[in-house]
Short mmCIF file of C-alpha atoms in Angstrom, two decimals:
data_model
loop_
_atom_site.label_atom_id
_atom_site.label_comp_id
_atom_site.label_asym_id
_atom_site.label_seq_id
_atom_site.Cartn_x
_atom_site.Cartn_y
_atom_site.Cartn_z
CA UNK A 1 -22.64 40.83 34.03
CA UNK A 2 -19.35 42.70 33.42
CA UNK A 3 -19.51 45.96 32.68
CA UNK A 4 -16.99 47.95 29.58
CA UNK A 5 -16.18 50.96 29.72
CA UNK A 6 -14.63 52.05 26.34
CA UNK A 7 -13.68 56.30 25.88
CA UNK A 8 -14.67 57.57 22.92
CA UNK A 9 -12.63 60.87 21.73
CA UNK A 10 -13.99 62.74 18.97
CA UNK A 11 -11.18 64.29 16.76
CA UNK A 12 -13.64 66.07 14.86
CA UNK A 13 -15.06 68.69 16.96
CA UNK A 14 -13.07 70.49 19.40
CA UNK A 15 -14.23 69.73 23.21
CA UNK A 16 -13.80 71.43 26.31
CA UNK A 17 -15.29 68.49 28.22
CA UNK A 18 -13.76 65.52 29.48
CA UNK A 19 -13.78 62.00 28.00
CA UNK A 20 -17.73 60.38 28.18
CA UNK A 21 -18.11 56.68 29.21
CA UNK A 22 -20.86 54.36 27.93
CA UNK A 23 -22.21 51.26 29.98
CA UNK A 24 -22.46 48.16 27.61
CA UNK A 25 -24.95 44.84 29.37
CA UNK A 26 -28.50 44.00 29.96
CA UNK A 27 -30.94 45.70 32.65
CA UNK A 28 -34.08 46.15 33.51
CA UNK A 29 -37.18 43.26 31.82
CA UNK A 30 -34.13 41.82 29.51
CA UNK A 31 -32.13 40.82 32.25
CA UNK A 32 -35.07 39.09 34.28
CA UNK A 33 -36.89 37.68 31.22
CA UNK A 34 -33.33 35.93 30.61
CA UNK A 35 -32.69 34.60 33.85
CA UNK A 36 -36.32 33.05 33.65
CA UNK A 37 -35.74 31.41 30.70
CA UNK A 38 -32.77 30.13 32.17
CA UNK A 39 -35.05 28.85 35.25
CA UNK A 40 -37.08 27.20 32.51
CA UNK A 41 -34.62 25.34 30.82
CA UNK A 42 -33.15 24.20 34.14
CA UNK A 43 -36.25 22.67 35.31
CA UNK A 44 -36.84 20.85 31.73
CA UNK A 45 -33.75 19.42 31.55
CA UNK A 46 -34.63 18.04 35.26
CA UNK A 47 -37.83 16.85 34.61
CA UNK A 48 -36.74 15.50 31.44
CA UNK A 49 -33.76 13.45 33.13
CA UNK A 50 -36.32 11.87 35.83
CA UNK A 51 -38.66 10.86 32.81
CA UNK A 52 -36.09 9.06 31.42
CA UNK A 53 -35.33 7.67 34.44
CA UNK A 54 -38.77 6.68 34.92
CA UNK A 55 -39.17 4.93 31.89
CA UNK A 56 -35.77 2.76 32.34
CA UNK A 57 -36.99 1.58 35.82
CA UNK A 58 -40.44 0.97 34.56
CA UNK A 59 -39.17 -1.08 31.20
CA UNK A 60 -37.02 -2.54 33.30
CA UNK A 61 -33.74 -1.44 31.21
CA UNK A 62 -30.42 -3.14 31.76
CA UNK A 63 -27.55 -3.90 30.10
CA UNK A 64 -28.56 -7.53 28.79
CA UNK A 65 -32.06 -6.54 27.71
CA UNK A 66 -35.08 -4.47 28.64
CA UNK A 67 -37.69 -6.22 30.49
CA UNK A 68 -38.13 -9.59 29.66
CA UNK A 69 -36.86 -9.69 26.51
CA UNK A 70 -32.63 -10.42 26.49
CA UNK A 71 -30.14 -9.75 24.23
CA UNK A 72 -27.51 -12.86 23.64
CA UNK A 73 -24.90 -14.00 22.08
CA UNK A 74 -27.28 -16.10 19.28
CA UNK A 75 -29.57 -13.31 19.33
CA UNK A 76 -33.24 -12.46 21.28
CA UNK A 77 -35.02 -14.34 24.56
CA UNK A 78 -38.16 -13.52 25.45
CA UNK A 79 -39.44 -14.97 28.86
CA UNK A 80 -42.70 -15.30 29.04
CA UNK A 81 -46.16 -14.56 27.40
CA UNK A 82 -45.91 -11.91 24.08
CA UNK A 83 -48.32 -10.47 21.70
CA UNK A 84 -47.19 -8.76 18.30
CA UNK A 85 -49.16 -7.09 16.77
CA UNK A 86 -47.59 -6.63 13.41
CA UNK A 87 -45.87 -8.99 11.19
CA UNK A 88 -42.78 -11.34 13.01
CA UNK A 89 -39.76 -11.73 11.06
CA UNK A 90 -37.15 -14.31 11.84
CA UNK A 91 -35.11 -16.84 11.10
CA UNK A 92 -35.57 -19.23 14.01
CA UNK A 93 -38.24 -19.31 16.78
CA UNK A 94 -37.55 -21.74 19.69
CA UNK A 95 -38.97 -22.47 23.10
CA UNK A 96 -36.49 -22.82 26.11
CA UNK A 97 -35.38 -26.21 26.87
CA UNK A 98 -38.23 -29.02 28.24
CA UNK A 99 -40.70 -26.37 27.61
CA UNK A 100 -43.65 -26.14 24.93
CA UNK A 101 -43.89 -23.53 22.28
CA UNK A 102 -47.57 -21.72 21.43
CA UNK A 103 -49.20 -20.18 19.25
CA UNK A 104 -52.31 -18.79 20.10
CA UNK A 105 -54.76 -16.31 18.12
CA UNK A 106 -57.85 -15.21 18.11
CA UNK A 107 -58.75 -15.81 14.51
CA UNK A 108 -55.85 -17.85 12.60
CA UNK A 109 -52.09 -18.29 12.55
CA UNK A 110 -50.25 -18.56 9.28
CA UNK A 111 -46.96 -18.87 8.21
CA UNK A 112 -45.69 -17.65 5.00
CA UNK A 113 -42.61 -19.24 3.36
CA UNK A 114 -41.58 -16.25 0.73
CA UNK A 115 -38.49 -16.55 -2.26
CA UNK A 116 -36.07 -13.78 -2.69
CA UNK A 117 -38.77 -11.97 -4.41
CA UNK A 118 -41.14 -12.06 -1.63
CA UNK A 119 -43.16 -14.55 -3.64
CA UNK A 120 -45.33 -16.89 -1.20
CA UNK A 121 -44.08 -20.51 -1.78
CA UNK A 122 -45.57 -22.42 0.92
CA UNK A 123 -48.58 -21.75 3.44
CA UNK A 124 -49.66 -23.20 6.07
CA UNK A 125 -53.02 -21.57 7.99
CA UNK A 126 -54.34 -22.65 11.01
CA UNK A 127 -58.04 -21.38 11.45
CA UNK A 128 -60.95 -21.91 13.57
CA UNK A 129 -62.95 -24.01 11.00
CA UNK A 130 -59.88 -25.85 9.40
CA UNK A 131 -56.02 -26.24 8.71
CA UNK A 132 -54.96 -25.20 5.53
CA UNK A 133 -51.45 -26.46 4.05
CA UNK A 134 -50.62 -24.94 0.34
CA UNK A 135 -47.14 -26.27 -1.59
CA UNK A 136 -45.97 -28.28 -4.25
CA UNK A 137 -45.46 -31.51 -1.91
CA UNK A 138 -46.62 -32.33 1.68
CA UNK A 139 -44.71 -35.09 3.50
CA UNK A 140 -44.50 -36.50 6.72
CA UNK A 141 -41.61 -38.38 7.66
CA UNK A 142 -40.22 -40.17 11.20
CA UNK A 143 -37.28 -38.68 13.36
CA UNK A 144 -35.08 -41.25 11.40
CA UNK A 145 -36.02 -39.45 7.80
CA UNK A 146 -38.71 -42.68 7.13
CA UNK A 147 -41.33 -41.23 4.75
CA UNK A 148 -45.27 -42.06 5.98
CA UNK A 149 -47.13 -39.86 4.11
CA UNK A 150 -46.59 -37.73 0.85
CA UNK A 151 -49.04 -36.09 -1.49
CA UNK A 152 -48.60 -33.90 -4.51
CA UNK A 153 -50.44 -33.07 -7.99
CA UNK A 154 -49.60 -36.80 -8.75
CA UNK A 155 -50.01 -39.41 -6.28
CA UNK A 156 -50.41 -39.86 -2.78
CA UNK A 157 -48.01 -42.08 -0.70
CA UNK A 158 -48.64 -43.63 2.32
CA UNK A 159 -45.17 -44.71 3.31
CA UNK A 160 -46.07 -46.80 6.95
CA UNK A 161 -46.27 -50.46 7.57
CA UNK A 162 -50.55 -50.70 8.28
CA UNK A 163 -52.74 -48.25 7.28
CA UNK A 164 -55.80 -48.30 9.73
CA UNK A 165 -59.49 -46.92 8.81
CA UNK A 166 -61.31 -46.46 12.27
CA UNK A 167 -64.42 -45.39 10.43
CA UNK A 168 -67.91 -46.91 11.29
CA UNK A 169 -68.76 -46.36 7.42
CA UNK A 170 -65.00 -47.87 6.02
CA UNK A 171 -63.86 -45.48 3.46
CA UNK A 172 -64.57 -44.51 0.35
CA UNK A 173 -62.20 -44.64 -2.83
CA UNK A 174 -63.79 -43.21 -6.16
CA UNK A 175 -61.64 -44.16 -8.23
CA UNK A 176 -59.26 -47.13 -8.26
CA UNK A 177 -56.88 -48.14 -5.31
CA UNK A 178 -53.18 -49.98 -5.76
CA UNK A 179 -52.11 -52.10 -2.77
CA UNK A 180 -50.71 -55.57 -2.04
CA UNK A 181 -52.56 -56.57 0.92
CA UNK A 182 -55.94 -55.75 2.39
CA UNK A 183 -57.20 -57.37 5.91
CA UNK A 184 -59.00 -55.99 8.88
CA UNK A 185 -58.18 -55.88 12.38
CA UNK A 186 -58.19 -59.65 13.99
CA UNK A 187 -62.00 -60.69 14.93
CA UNK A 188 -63.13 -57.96 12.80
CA UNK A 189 -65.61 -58.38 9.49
CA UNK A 190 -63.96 -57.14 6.36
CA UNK A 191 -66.24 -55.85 4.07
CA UNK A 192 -65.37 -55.11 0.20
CA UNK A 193 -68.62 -53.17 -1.58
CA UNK A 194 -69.56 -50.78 -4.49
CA UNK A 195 -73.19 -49.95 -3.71
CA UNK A 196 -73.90 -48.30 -7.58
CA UNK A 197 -71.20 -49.39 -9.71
CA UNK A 198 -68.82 -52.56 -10.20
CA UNK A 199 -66.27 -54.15 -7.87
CA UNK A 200 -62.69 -55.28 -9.87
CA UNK A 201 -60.10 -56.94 -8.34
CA UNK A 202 -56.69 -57.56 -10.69
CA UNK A 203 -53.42 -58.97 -9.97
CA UNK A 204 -50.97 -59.81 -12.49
CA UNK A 205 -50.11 -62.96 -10.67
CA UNK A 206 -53.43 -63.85 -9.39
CA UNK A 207 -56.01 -62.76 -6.34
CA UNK A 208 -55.74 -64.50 -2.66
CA UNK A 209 -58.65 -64.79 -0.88
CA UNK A 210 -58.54 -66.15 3.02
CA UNK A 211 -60.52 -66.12 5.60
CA UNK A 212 -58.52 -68.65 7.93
CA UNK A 213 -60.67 -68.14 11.23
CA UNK A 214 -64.37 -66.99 9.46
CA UNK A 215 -66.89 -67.29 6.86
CA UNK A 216 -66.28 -65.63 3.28
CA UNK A 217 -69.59 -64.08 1.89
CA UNK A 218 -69.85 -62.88 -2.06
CA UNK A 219 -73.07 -61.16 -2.62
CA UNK A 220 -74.46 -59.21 -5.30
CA UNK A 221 -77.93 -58.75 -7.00
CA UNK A 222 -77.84 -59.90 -10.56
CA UNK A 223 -74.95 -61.54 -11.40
CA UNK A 224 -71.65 -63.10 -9.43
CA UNK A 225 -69.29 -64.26 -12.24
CA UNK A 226 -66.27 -66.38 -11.75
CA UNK A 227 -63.83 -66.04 -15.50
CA UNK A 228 -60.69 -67.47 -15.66
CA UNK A 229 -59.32 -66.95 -19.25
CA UNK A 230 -56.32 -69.63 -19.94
CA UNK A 231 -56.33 -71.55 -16.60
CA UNK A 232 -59.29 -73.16 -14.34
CA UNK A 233 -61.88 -72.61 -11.42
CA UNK A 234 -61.11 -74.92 -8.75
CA UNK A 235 -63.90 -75.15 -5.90
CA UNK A 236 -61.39 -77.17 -3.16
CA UNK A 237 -63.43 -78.03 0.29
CA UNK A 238 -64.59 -80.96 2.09
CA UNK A 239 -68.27 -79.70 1.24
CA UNK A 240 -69.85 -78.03 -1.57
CA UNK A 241 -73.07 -76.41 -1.37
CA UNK A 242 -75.92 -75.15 -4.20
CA UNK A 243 -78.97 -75.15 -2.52
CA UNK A 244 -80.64 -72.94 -4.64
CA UNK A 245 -80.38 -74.96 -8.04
CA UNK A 246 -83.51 -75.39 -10.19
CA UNK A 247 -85.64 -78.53 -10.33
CA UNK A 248 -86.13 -80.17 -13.26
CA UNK A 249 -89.74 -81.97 -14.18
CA UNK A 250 -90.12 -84.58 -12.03
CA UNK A 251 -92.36 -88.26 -13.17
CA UNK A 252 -93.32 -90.24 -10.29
CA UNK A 253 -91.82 -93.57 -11.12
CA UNK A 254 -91.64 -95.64 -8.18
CA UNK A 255 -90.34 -94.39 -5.13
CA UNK A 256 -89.00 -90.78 -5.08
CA UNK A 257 -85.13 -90.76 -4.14
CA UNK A 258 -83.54 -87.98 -2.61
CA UNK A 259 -80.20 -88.33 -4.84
CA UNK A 260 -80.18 -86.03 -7.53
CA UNK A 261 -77.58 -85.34 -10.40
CA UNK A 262 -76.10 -81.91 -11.93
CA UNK A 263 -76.67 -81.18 -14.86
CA UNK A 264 -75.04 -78.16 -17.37
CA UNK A 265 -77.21 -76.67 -20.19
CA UNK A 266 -75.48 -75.42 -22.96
CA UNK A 267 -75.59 -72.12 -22.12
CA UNK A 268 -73.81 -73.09 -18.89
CA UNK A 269 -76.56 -73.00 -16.04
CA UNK A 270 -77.01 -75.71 -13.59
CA UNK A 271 -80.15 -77.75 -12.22
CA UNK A 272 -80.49 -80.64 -10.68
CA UNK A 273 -82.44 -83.71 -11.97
CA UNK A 274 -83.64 -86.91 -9.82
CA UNK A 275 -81.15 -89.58 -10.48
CA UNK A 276 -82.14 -92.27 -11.93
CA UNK A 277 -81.08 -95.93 -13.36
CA UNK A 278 -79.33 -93.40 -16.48
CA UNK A 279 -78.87 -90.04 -16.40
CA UNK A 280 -81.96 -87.99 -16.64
CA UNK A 281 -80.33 -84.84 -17.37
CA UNK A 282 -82.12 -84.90 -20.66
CA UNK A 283 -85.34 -85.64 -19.79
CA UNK A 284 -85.15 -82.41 -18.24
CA UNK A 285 -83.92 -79.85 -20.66
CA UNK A 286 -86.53 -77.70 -20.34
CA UNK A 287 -85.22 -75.75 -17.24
CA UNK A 288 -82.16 -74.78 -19.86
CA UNK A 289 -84.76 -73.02 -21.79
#
């Protein structure tokens, strides 16, 4: 280091001597201890400069992105398989063109839909047992805007054409169902029951039943009841069949026929009576009893 010299006169006392010079800098241990520490910080700022050139060749640091995540004009890509492991925020998440987007998890994925004050609106959580969608309306609709399903507090909509049940048991409707048509699958039995309670059918412009290539079966265990209030029952076929009507007493008179005639009690049930030269339906009244 430089060395000053600086004279120092004393105009106080009276000197014979000469003017004394004093040597200003740092010797000895100070001077080393400095030009160590110097060292030092030398050889951190080096090995600090090759860390951090390290870690950009390792993460793969350039001037579009770091690794294989890249910054663009719309905003991030990310090639390849990620994991976060904290919450994902962001306004659009896309898959590159012709290729699939996934989601995978080990427990669940949801996704939150949240108002301006971070109030959840809709959920939807995907778990291992189930799928779990919670909102005030859930619709599914075709690329053309079409609506095929929709369900909310009130009603549920099915908006397609043919709604199929591929059940082996049907399905089940506990309470009542509103639809204009009902029909199975061609060459397939169609099968309306209520195993513990009653079966209704309405219409305000009447009920259609058809079987055009089949047999049509009404069964029940008490009672089948046919009611028409202001218009009639009409039984229209080449054949009509009762071949579980009563008897009623039979007197051997001659010959036994095999014709027989219906009778109605006044209560409305039906036997049959051997016909006869006159009606015999009141010979027999005691079956109406």
């Amino acid at each position: 280091m430089p060395q000053e010299q600086y004279t120092h006169h004393r105009s106080t006392m009276p000197s014979s001597e000469g003017p004394q010079v004093y040597k200003v800098g740092i010797y000895g241990w100070r001077k080393r201890c400095l030009y160590f520490f110097v060292l030092l910080l030398m050889i951190l700022i080096l090995v600090n400069l090759a860390m951090t050139i390290w870690i950009l060749k390792v993460m793969n640091f350039t001037i579009d992105g770091m690794g294989n995540l890249r910054i663009t004009e719309k905003g991030l890509k990310l090639e390849g398989d990620s994991e976060f492991l904290q919450p994902l925020y962001a306004k659009e998440i896309q898959s590159r063109p012709g290729n699939a987007l996934y989601f995978k998890s080990a427990r669940n994925v949801t996704v939150n839909i949240l108002n301006d004050q971070t109030k959840v609106l809709t959920q939807l959580i995907t778990g291992p047992k189930a799928v779990e969608a919670y909102g005030q309306k859930f619709e599914v609709k075709t690329v053309s805007g079409k609506l095929l399903f929709s369900a909310d507090n009130n009603e549920v909509v099915v908006g397609a054409e043919r709604l199929r049940v591929l059940g082996a048991e049907g399905t089940v409707f506990p309470k009542s169902i509103e639809t204009p048509n009902v029909r199975a699958d061609p060459f397939k039995e169609l099968r309306l029951e209520s195993p513990t309670r009653s079966l209704v059918m309405e219409a305000p412009k009447g009920v259609e039943i058809n079987a055009e290539a089949g047999n049509m079966e009404a069964t029940c265990r008490t009672e089948l009841r046919l009611e028409s209030k202001d218009g009639e029952i009409k039984l229209d076929a080449a054949k009509i069949k009762l071949p579980r009507l009563p008897h009623g007493s039979y007197t051997p008179t001659g010959t036994r026929q095999k014709v027989f005639e219906i009778c109605v009690c006044a209560n409305g049930r039906l036997f049959l009576s051997q016909a006869g030269t006159g009606s015999t339906c009141q010979i027999n009244t005691s079956v109406c009893l």
